[in-house]
Short mmCIF file of C-alpha atoms in Angstrom, two decimals:
data_model
loop_
_atom_site.label_atom_id
_atom_site.label_comp_id
_atom_site.label_asym_id
_atom_site.label_seq_id
_atom_site.Cartn_x
_atom_site.Cartn_y
_atom_site.Cartn_z
CA MET A 90 -48.31 17.09 66.20
CA ARG A 91 -45.10 15.28 66.58
CA ASN A 92 -44.24 11.88 67.84
CA THR A 93 -41.52 11.11 70.57
CA SER A 94 -38.65 11.76 67.97
CA GLY A 95 -39.91 14.94 67.14
CA VAL A 96 -41.02 14.28 63.77
CA ARG A 97 -44.35 15.81 62.43
CA LEU A 98 -46.86 13.53 61.60
CA LEU A 99 -50.34 15.83 61.08
CA ARG A 100 -50.53 18.48 58.24
CA ASP A 101 -50.51 22.03 59.41
CA ASP A 102 -51.26 25.05 57.40
CA ALA A 103 -47.70 25.23 56.04
CA THR A 104 -47.88 21.65 54.42
CA ARG A 105 -48.28 21.97 50.70
CA GLN A 106 -51.63 21.05 49.54
CA ARG A 107 -50.65 19.72 46.11
CA ALA A 108 -50.20 15.78 45.76
CA THR A 109 -46.46 14.89 46.03
CA PHE A 110 -44.70 13.18 43.42
CA LEU A 111 -44.79 9.83 45.32
CA GLU A 112 -48.47 9.95 45.48
CA LEU A 113 -48.70 10.30 41.85
CA PHE A 114 -46.35 7.42 41.27
CA LEU A 115 -48.60 5.36 43.50
CA ASP A 116 -51.20 6.19 41.09
CA LEU A 117 -49.41 4.69 38.43
CA VAL A 118 -49.67 1.29 39.92
CA PHE A 119 -53.60 1.74 39.80
CA VAL A 120 -53.46 2.49 36.38
CA PHE A 121 -52.07 -0.72 35.59
CA ALA A 122 -54.43 -2.44 38.11
CA LEU A 123 -57.48 -0.97 36.26
CA THR A 124 -56.06 -2.21 32.94
CA ARG A 125 -55.93 -5.78 34.26
CA ILE A 126 -59.76 -5.55 35.46
CA SER A 127 -60.78 -4.21 31.99
CA ALA A 128 -58.63 -7.40 30.22
CA ARG A 129 -60.39 -9.55 32.84
CA LEU A 130 -64.06 -8.24 31.90
CA ILE A 131 -63.34 -8.25 28.01
CA VAL A 132 -62.27 -11.89 28.11
CA ASP A 133 -65.52 -12.70 30.24
CA PHE A 134 -67.41 -11.09 27.20
CA THR A 135 -66.09 -12.43 24.52
CA ASP A 136 -65.45 -15.89 25.67
CA GLY A 137 -68.95 -17.17 26.37
CA GLN A 138 -72.13 -15.39 27.68
CA PRO A 139 -72.84 -17.72 30.44
CA GLY A 140 -69.92 -16.54 32.48
CA VAL A 141 -70.53 -12.95 32.11
CA LEU A 142 -72.43 -12.40 35.26
CA ALA A 143 -70.14 -14.28 37.36
CA GLY A 144 -66.94 -12.82 35.70
CA LEU A 145 -68.51 -9.17 36.67
CA GLY A 146 -69.17 -10.31 40.28
CA GLN A 147 -65.44 -11.47 40.63
CA ALA A 148 -64.01 -8.32 38.93
CA LEU A 149 -66.22 -6.05 41.02
CA LEU A 150 -64.83 -7.73 44.21
CA LEU A 151 -61.22 -7.30 43.06
CA PHE A 152 -61.88 -3.60 42.24
CA LEU A 153 -63.39 -3.00 45.47
CA ALA A 154 -60.55 -4.39 47.50
CA LEU A 155 -58.07 -2.40 45.29
CA TRP A 156 -60.22 0.63 45.79
CA ALA A 157 -60.52 0.24 49.76
CA VAL A 158 -56.56 0.04 49.43
CA TRP A 159 -56.35 3.24 47.45
CA SER A 160 -59.23 5.20 49.48
CA VAL A 161 -57.73 4.65 52.91
CA THR A 162 -54.13 5.78 51.45
CA VAL A 163 -55.60 9.22 50.13
CA TRP A 164 -57.52 9.92 53.51
CA SER A 165 -54.48 9.34 55.25
CA THR A 166 -52.30 11.52 53.24
CA SER A 167 -54.88 14.13 53.47
CA TRP A 168 -54.52 14.07 57.13
CA LEU A 169 -51.14 13.29 57.91
CA ASP A 170 -48.01 14.96 56.30
CA PRO A 171 -47.29 13.17 53.28
CA ASP A 172 -43.62 14.57 53.28
CA ALA A 173 -42.85 12.68 56.71
CA GLN A 174 -40.49 9.55 56.32
CA ILE A 175 -42.92 7.46 58.33
CA VAL A 176 -45.95 8.27 56.01
CA GLN A 177 -43.67 8.03 52.86
CA THR A 178 -42.71 4.51 53.85
CA VAL A 179 -46.46 3.61 54.23
CA ILE A 180 -47.23 5.03 50.82
CA ILE A 181 -44.04 2.89 49.28
CA MET A 182 -45.44 -0.24 50.93
CA THR A 183 -49.01 0.42 49.66
CA LEU A 184 -47.16 0.59 45.85
CA VAL A 185 -45.34 -2.53 46.51
CA GLY A 186 -48.42 -4.43 47.94
CA ALA A 187 -50.99 -2.85 45.24
CA MET A 188 -48.66 -3.75 42.32
CA THR A 189 -48.66 -7.49 43.63
CA MET A 190 -52.08 -7.66 43.95
CA ALA A 191 -52.72 -6.08 40.36
CA VAL A 192 -50.60 -8.65 38.83
CA ALA A 193 -52.77 -11.35 40.44
CA VAL A 194 -55.85 -9.66 39.01
CA PRO A 195 -56.26 -11.71 35.78
CA HIS A 196 -56.27 -15.06 37.69
CA GLY A 197 -57.62 -13.41 41.09
CA PHE A 198 -60.37 -15.85 41.19
CA GLY A 199 -58.10 -18.79 40.26
CA ALA A 200 -54.51 -19.73 40.61
CA ARG A 201 -53.64 -16.34 41.94
CA ALA A 202 -56.52 -16.26 44.40
CA SER A 203 -54.21 -16.99 47.39
CA LEU A 204 -51.73 -14.60 46.41
CA PHE A 205 -54.38 -11.66 45.99
CA ALA A 206 -55.69 -12.27 49.29
CA ILE A 207 -52.94 -12.74 51.34
CA THR A 208 -51.13 -9.60 50.05
CA LEU A 209 -54.20 -7.65 50.55
CA VAL A 210 -54.50 -8.70 54.23
CA THR A 211 -50.59 -8.38 54.73
CA LEU A 212 -50.70 -4.87 53.42
CA GLN A 213 -53.78 -3.49 55.32
CA ILE A 214 -52.78 -4.89 58.75
CA GLY A 215 -49.12 -4.45 57.87
CA ARG A 216 -49.03 -1.00 57.29
CA VAL A 217 -51.35 -0.09 60.20
CA VAL A 218 -49.07 -1.99 62.62
CA TYR A 219 -45.97 -0.30 61.19
CA PHE A 220 -47.38 3.18 61.33
CA HIS A 221 -48.48 2.70 64.80
CA LEU A 222 -45.01 1.28 66.10
CA ALA A 223 -42.88 3.79 64.03
CA GLY A 224 -44.81 6.50 64.93
CA HIS A 225 -44.90 5.46 68.80
CA GLY A 226 -48.82 5.54 68.72
CA ARG A 227 -49.00 9.00 67.64
CA PRO A 228 -51.20 10.88 66.66
CA ASP A 229 -54.10 8.85 67.38
CA PRO A 230 -53.30 5.35 68.96
CA HIS A 231 -57.23 4.64 69.12
CA GLN A 232 -57.68 4.78 65.46
CA SER A 233 -54.96 2.29 65.07
CA ILE A 234 -57.02 -0.27 67.17
CA ARG A 235 -60.33 0.59 65.38
CA ILE A 236 -58.95 -0.26 61.99
CA LEU A 237 -57.12 -3.62 63.26
CA PHE A 238 -60.23 -4.58 64.75
CA TRP A 239 -62.27 -4.42 61.52
CA PHE A 240 -59.39 -5.61 59.45
CA GLY A 241 -59.30 -8.57 62.02
CA LEU A 242 -62.93 -9.74 61.08
CA SER A 243 -62.40 -9.70 57.41
CA ALA A 244 -59.03 -10.93 57.11
CA PRO A 245 -59.57 -14.73 57.91
CA LEU A 246 -62.42 -14.50 55.16
CA TRP A 247 -59.97 -13.13 52.74
CA VAL A 248 -57.30 -15.72 53.49
CA VAL A 249 -59.49 -18.82 53.72
CA GLY A 250 -61.29 -17.66 50.50
CA GLY A 251 -58.11 -17.51 48.87
CA LEU A 252 -56.89 -20.80 50.02
CA VAL A 253 -59.98 -22.85 49.17
CA ASN A 254 -60.63 -24.58 45.57
CA ASP A 255 -64.32 -23.84 45.62
CA GLY A 256 -65.05 -20.93 43.48
CA THR A 257 -68.41 -20.44 44.85
CA VAL A 258 -67.05 -20.79 48.45
CA ARG A 259 -64.47 -18.20 47.58
CA GLY A 260 -66.86 -15.76 46.23
CA ALA A 261 -69.08 -15.85 48.96
CA LEU A 262 -66.61 -15.55 51.86
CA TRP A 263 -64.90 -12.34 49.75
CA THR A 264 -68.41 -10.92 49.30
CA LEU A 265 -68.86 -11.00 53.13
CA ALA A 266 -65.09 -9.65 53.72
CA VAL A 267 -65.83 -6.82 51.32
CA LEU A 268 -69.05 -6.01 52.93
CA ILE A 269 -67.01 -5.95 56.50
CA ASP A 270 -64.25 -3.74 55.18
CA TYR A 271 -66.58 -1.29 53.37
CA THR A 272 -69.04 -0.98 56.70
CA GLY A 273 -65.89 -0.16 58.71
CA LEU A 274 -64.92 2.52 56.10
CA PHE A 275 -68.19 4.04 55.83
CA LEU A 276 -69.06 3.92 59.49
CA GLY A 277 -65.67 5.33 60.78
CA TRP A 278 -64.72 1.63 62.14
CA PRO A 279 -66.92 1.60 65.23
CA THR A 280 -65.22 -0.58 68.03
CA PRO A 281 -66.47 -1.58 71.62
CA ARG A 282 -65.55 0.89 74.18
CA LEU A 283 -63.53 3.19 71.61
CA GLY A 284 -66.47 4.01 69.42
CA ALA A 285 -66.22 5.47 65.63
CA GLN A 286 -64.03 7.86 64.24
CA ARG A 287 -63.49 8.75 60.58
CA LEU A 288 -59.95 9.29 59.32
CA GLY A 289 -58.90 12.91 59.23
CA VAL A 290 -61.68 13.80 61.46
CA GLN A 291 -59.17 16.29 63.03
CA MET A 292 -58.43 18.08 59.82
CA ILE A 293 -58.84 17.18 56.24
CA ALA A 294 -56.31 18.97 53.69
CA ALA A 295 -59.51 19.78 51.52
CA GLU A 296 -57.63 20.64 48.27
CA HIS A 297 -55.51 17.74 48.39
CA LEU A 298 -58.26 15.33 49.03
CA ALA A 299 -60.16 16.75 46.29
CA GLU A 300 -57.43 16.77 43.87
CA ARG A 301 -56.69 13.05 44.50
CA TYR A 302 -60.28 12.12 43.49
CA GLN A 303 -60.08 14.22 40.48
CA GLN A 304 -56.75 12.73 39.60
CA PHE A 305 -58.13 9.14 40.09
CA LEU A 306 -60.97 9.69 37.66
CA LEU A 307 -58.66 11.06 35.15
CA ILE A 308 -56.52 7.72 35.63
CA ALA A 309 -59.67 5.91 35.00
CA LEU A 310 -60.55 7.94 31.62
CA GLY A 311 -56.92 7.46 30.80
CA GLU A 312 -57.43 3.71 31.23
CA ALA A 313 -60.61 3.79 28.96
CA ILE A 314 -58.34 5.70 26.45
CA PHE A 315 -55.64 2.65 26.68
CA VAL A 316 -58.38 0.28 25.85
CA ILE A 317 -59.69 2.48 22.92
CA GLY A 318 -56.23 2.73 21.47
CA LEU A 319 -54.89 -0.79 21.89
CA SER A 320 -58.16 -2.07 20.37
CA PHE A 321 -58.06 0.24 17.48
CA SER A 322 -54.36 -0.47 16.48
CA GLY A 323 -54.55 -4.22 16.69
CA SER A 324 -57.64 -3.59 14.16
CA GLU A 325 -57.57 -4.02 10.69
CA PHE A 326 -58.61 0.01 10.28
CA HIS A 327 -61.70 -0.77 8.41
CA ASN A 328 -64.44 1.99 7.97
CA ASP A 329 -66.69 0.51 10.73
CA GLN A 330 -63.89 0.35 13.19
CA THR A 331 -62.54 3.49 12.42
CA GLY A 332 -66.13 4.84 13.18
CA GLY A 333 -66.08 2.93 16.61
CA PHE A 334 -62.57 4.15 17.41
CA VAL A 335 -64.11 8.02 16.91
CA LEU A 336 -67.26 7.18 18.80
CA ALA A 337 -65.24 5.83 21.82
CA LEU A 338 -63.04 8.92 21.94
CA VAL A 339 -66.11 11.28 21.82
CA SER A 340 -67.75 9.34 24.57
CA THR A 341 -64.71 9.67 26.39
CA VAL A 342 -64.49 13.51 26.24
CA LEU A 343 -68.24 13.48 27.07
CA LEU A 344 -67.63 11.62 30.34
CA TRP A 345 -64.82 14.02 31.18
CA ARG A 346 -67.08 16.93 30.52
CA ILE A 347 -70.07 15.66 32.46
CA TYR A 348 -67.61 15.14 35.46
CA PHE A 349 -66.12 18.22 35.54
CA HIS A 350 -68.90 20.31 34.96
CA VAL A 351 -69.36 22.55 37.79
CA ALA A 352 -69.54 19.76 40.66
CA GLY A 353 -66.22 17.69 39.64
CA GLY A 354 -64.28 21.02 39.72
CA VAL A 355 -65.34 22.33 43.31
CA LEU A 356 -64.90 19.54 45.49
CA GLY A 357 -62.29 21.01 47.67
CA THR A 358 -64.66 23.98 48.28
CA ALA A 359 -67.71 21.60 49.02
CA ILE A 360 -65.36 19.75 52.01
CA ASP A 361 -64.28 23.33 53.19
CA ARG A 362 -67.90 24.54 53.46
CA SER A 363 -69.44 21.10 54.94
CA ARG A 364 -70.59 20.82 58.46
CA ASP A 365 -69.15 17.40 58.56
CA ALA A 366 -66.19 17.42 56.50
CA ALA A 367 -65.29 13.88 57.37
CA ARG A 368 -68.41 12.58 56.53
CA LEU A 369 -68.48 14.22 53.05
CA ALA A 370 -64.93 13.03 52.03
CA THR A 371 -65.85 9.42 52.78
CA ASP A 372 -69.23 9.85 50.67
CA MET A 373 -67.54 11.54 48.04
CA ALA A 374 -65.18 8.34 48.07
CA PHE A 375 -67.97 5.97 47.32
CA ALA A 376 -69.52 8.51 44.61
CA HIS A 377 -65.92 8.23 42.69
CA MET A 378 -65.99 4.58 43.32
CA VAL A 379 -69.20 4.14 41.41
CA MET A 380 -68.04 6.52 38.67
CA ILE A 381 -64.83 5.01 38.02
CA ALA A 382 -66.35 1.54 37.93
CA GLY A 383 -68.63 3.02 35.27
CA ILE A 384 -65.84 4.14 33.23
CA VAL A 385 -63.93 1.11 33.39
CA LEU A 386 -66.97 -0.86 32.32
CA THR A 387 -67.74 1.80 29.49
CA GLY A 388 -63.94 1.03 28.33
CA VAL A 389 -65.16 -2.39 28.17
CA GLY A 390 -67.85 -1.66 25.89
CA PHE A 391 -65.55 0.87 23.80
CA GLU A 392 -63.36 -2.33 23.10
CA LEU A 393 -66.26 -4.45 21.90
CA PHE A 394 -67.91 -2.16 19.32
CA ILE A 395 -64.31 -1.53 18.15
CA ALA A 396 -63.35 -5.09 17.76
CA GLU A 397 -66.82 -6.17 16.42
CA PRO A 398 -68.86 -3.06 15.30
CA LEU A 399 -71.25 -4.73 13.00
CA GLY A 400 -73.38 -7.93 13.01
CA HIS A 401 -75.24 -9.32 15.93
CA LEU A 402 -75.25 -7.62 19.57
CA PRO A 403 -75.00 -10.16 22.35
CA SER A 404 -77.22 -9.17 25.02
CA ALA A 405 -75.08 -9.27 27.53
CA TRP A 406 -72.73 -6.56 25.87
CA LEU A 407 -75.38 -3.90 26.93
CA ILE A 408 -74.20 -4.40 30.28
CA ALA A 409 -71.16 -2.44 29.45
CA ILE A 410 -72.35 -0.36 26.36
CA PHE A 411 -75.47 0.77 28.23
CA GLY A 412 -74.68 -0.23 31.79
CA GLY A 413 -71.12 1.63 31.93
CA PRO A 414 -72.63 5.05 31.37
CA ALA A 415 -75.44 4.52 33.32
CA LEU A 416 -73.21 3.67 36.50
CA PHE A 417 -71.00 6.68 35.82
CA LEU A 418 -74.36 8.97 35.86
CA VAL A 419 -75.44 7.25 39.00
CA GLY A 420 -72.05 8.16 40.76
CA ARG A 421 -72.15 11.80 39.12
CA SER A 422 -75.55 12.33 40.32
CA THR A 423 -74.53 11.33 43.78
CA LEU A 424 -71.66 13.50 43.62
CA GLU A 425 -73.71 16.52 42.44
CA TYR A 426 -76.18 15.95 45.57
CA GLN A 427 -73.15 15.84 47.79
CA VAL A 428 -71.77 19.18 46.53
CA PHE A 429 -75.15 21.05 45.96
CA GLY A 430 -77.75 19.03 47.73
CA ARG A 431 -79.96 18.56 44.71
CA VAL A 432 -79.50 16.58 41.61
CA SER A 433 -79.92 17.88 37.94
CA ARG A 434 -82.82 16.73 35.82
CA SER A 435 -80.60 15.88 32.99
CA ARG A 436 -78.79 13.03 35.20
CA LEU A 437 -81.83 11.58 35.76
CA ALA A 438 -83.28 12.03 32.17
CA GLY A 439 -79.83 10.22 30.96
CA LEU A 440 -80.62 7.50 33.32
CA LEU A 441 -84.13 6.93 32.37
CA ALA A 442 -83.01 7.26 28.50
CA LEU A 443 -80.47 4.45 28.96
CA GLY A 444 -83.07 2.32 30.44
CA LEU A 445 -85.96 2.89 28.18
CA LEU A 446 -83.77 2.14 25.26
CA THR A 447 -82.25 -0.96 26.36
CA PRO A 448 -85.04 -3.07 24.87
CA PRO A 449 -84.71 -1.69 21.38
CA ALA A 450 -81.11 -1.96 21.44
CA LEU A 451 -81.06 -5.55 21.61
CA HIS A 452 -82.19 -5.57 17.79
CA LEU A 453 -79.21 -3.11 17.13
CA GLN A 454 -75.59 -3.64 15.95
CA PRO A 455 -72.95 -3.30 18.47
CA LEU A 456 -71.51 0.08 16.80
CA THR A 457 -75.18 1.63 16.59
CA ALA A 458 -75.71 0.72 20.20
CA GLY A 459 -72.41 2.42 21.23
CA ALA A 460 -73.71 5.58 19.27
CA VAL A 461 -77.28 5.58 21.26
CA ALA A 462 -75.22 5.75 24.07
CA ALA A 463 -73.05 8.49 23.09
CA VAL A 464 -76.16 10.48 22.18
CA VAL A 465 -77.55 10.19 25.45
CA LEU A 466 -74.26 11.27 27.02
CA LEU A 467 -74.20 14.06 24.42
CA GLY A 468 -77.73 15.05 25.51
CA VAL A 469 -76.67 15.48 29.30
CA ALA A 470 -73.55 17.27 28.57
CA THR A 471 -75.66 19.83 26.38
CA ALA A 472 -78.03 20.20 28.96
CA ASP A 473 -75.27 21.21 31.49
CA ALA A 474 -74.07 23.59 28.79
CA ARG A 475 -77.32 25.43 28.53
CA ARG A 476 -78.12 25.69 32.10
CA SER A 477 -74.52 27.28 32.69
CA ARG A 478 -75.24 30.09 30.20
CA ARG A 479 -78.58 30.88 31.75
CA ARG A 480 -77.68 30.81 35.42
CA PRO A 481 -74.77 32.53 37.33
CA ALA A 482 -71.77 30.53 39.11
CA GLU A 483 -73.53 28.14 41.89
CA THR A 484 -71.72 28.03 45.26
CA PRO A 485 -71.40 24.49 46.83
CA THR A 486 -73.88 24.15 49.44
CA PRO A 487 -73.25 20.37 50.85
CA PRO A 488 -76.18 19.22 52.72
CA TYR A 489 -74.23 18.15 55.90
#
């Protein structure tokens, strides 16, 4: 489809499916954003236990805001032509806005709260308005109205939350804003008289969208590698710290293996075979969001047992050391259901093992607790490998 100036906006069969260099450039900003979130969490875990849960909640809100920015951008470029000048301008706007939000993350609930919130609102509303005006309402003027309607509901909560001085009030307002934003995303921005419609319902470039999800998960693994390297390079290279470094690397490889085993490698085919591709693409975004949050939290656990491998294990540290892998397995199990309509027993067994091992792990040293989590991940990966040898290659069969 072309706008009034004759510029193509929608993808067609000739549009390349691979991510453009500009899209990959945008991802670099989110690499930085994930490092800032990890740094926040590491401080929360090491500077005093009373603030850990509050710090986790704050980091989660900041993460969800950044993920919403990224996911809407990805859906847009899997529906629109990423080589169109208007679309590229929107990506550049997103890059600048996301970078500003990222630098505000370390003090996103303090001195930089207003910067984070105002940038988020300006970016989310500004790029929709720009696209609508520059594209002369094409390809779907009603979609712009739907999105602006929902952003209009959450924007005051973000801005007021950023300006108030009470952290509790800010947390409550931003939590409500996140719920509104994600309800709109999940339901397709239902609006009076216009109804609901998810981005890309007209046409989704399945290969492109699948590749973008895979790339972002690799970005999260890369951020974990960054945390591992930074922590170990700043240590004294003692034997126990070296053991923690090796254990963290092995755990990262296991996370990679578990993700890409079958389901993580056939996302494009699953979207192509789905009876409701737009819904499946939306649901896959939420599954990846959970996995990436788990990887970030796991990376924090790496930092903890590399820096202090021996001695007393604070109970809150198990939130990262065990909770991170558990969160990853929850997201991976959800993705497996989305691709194949079933969940492997090994995933559920891994979650059960982490839950049952948590009480006795309170009496272990940090490095030993990390080893236990790694053994659970190894068990899941080993079960996957055995299942692959016994069964032929499986064809994606999405449940919808």
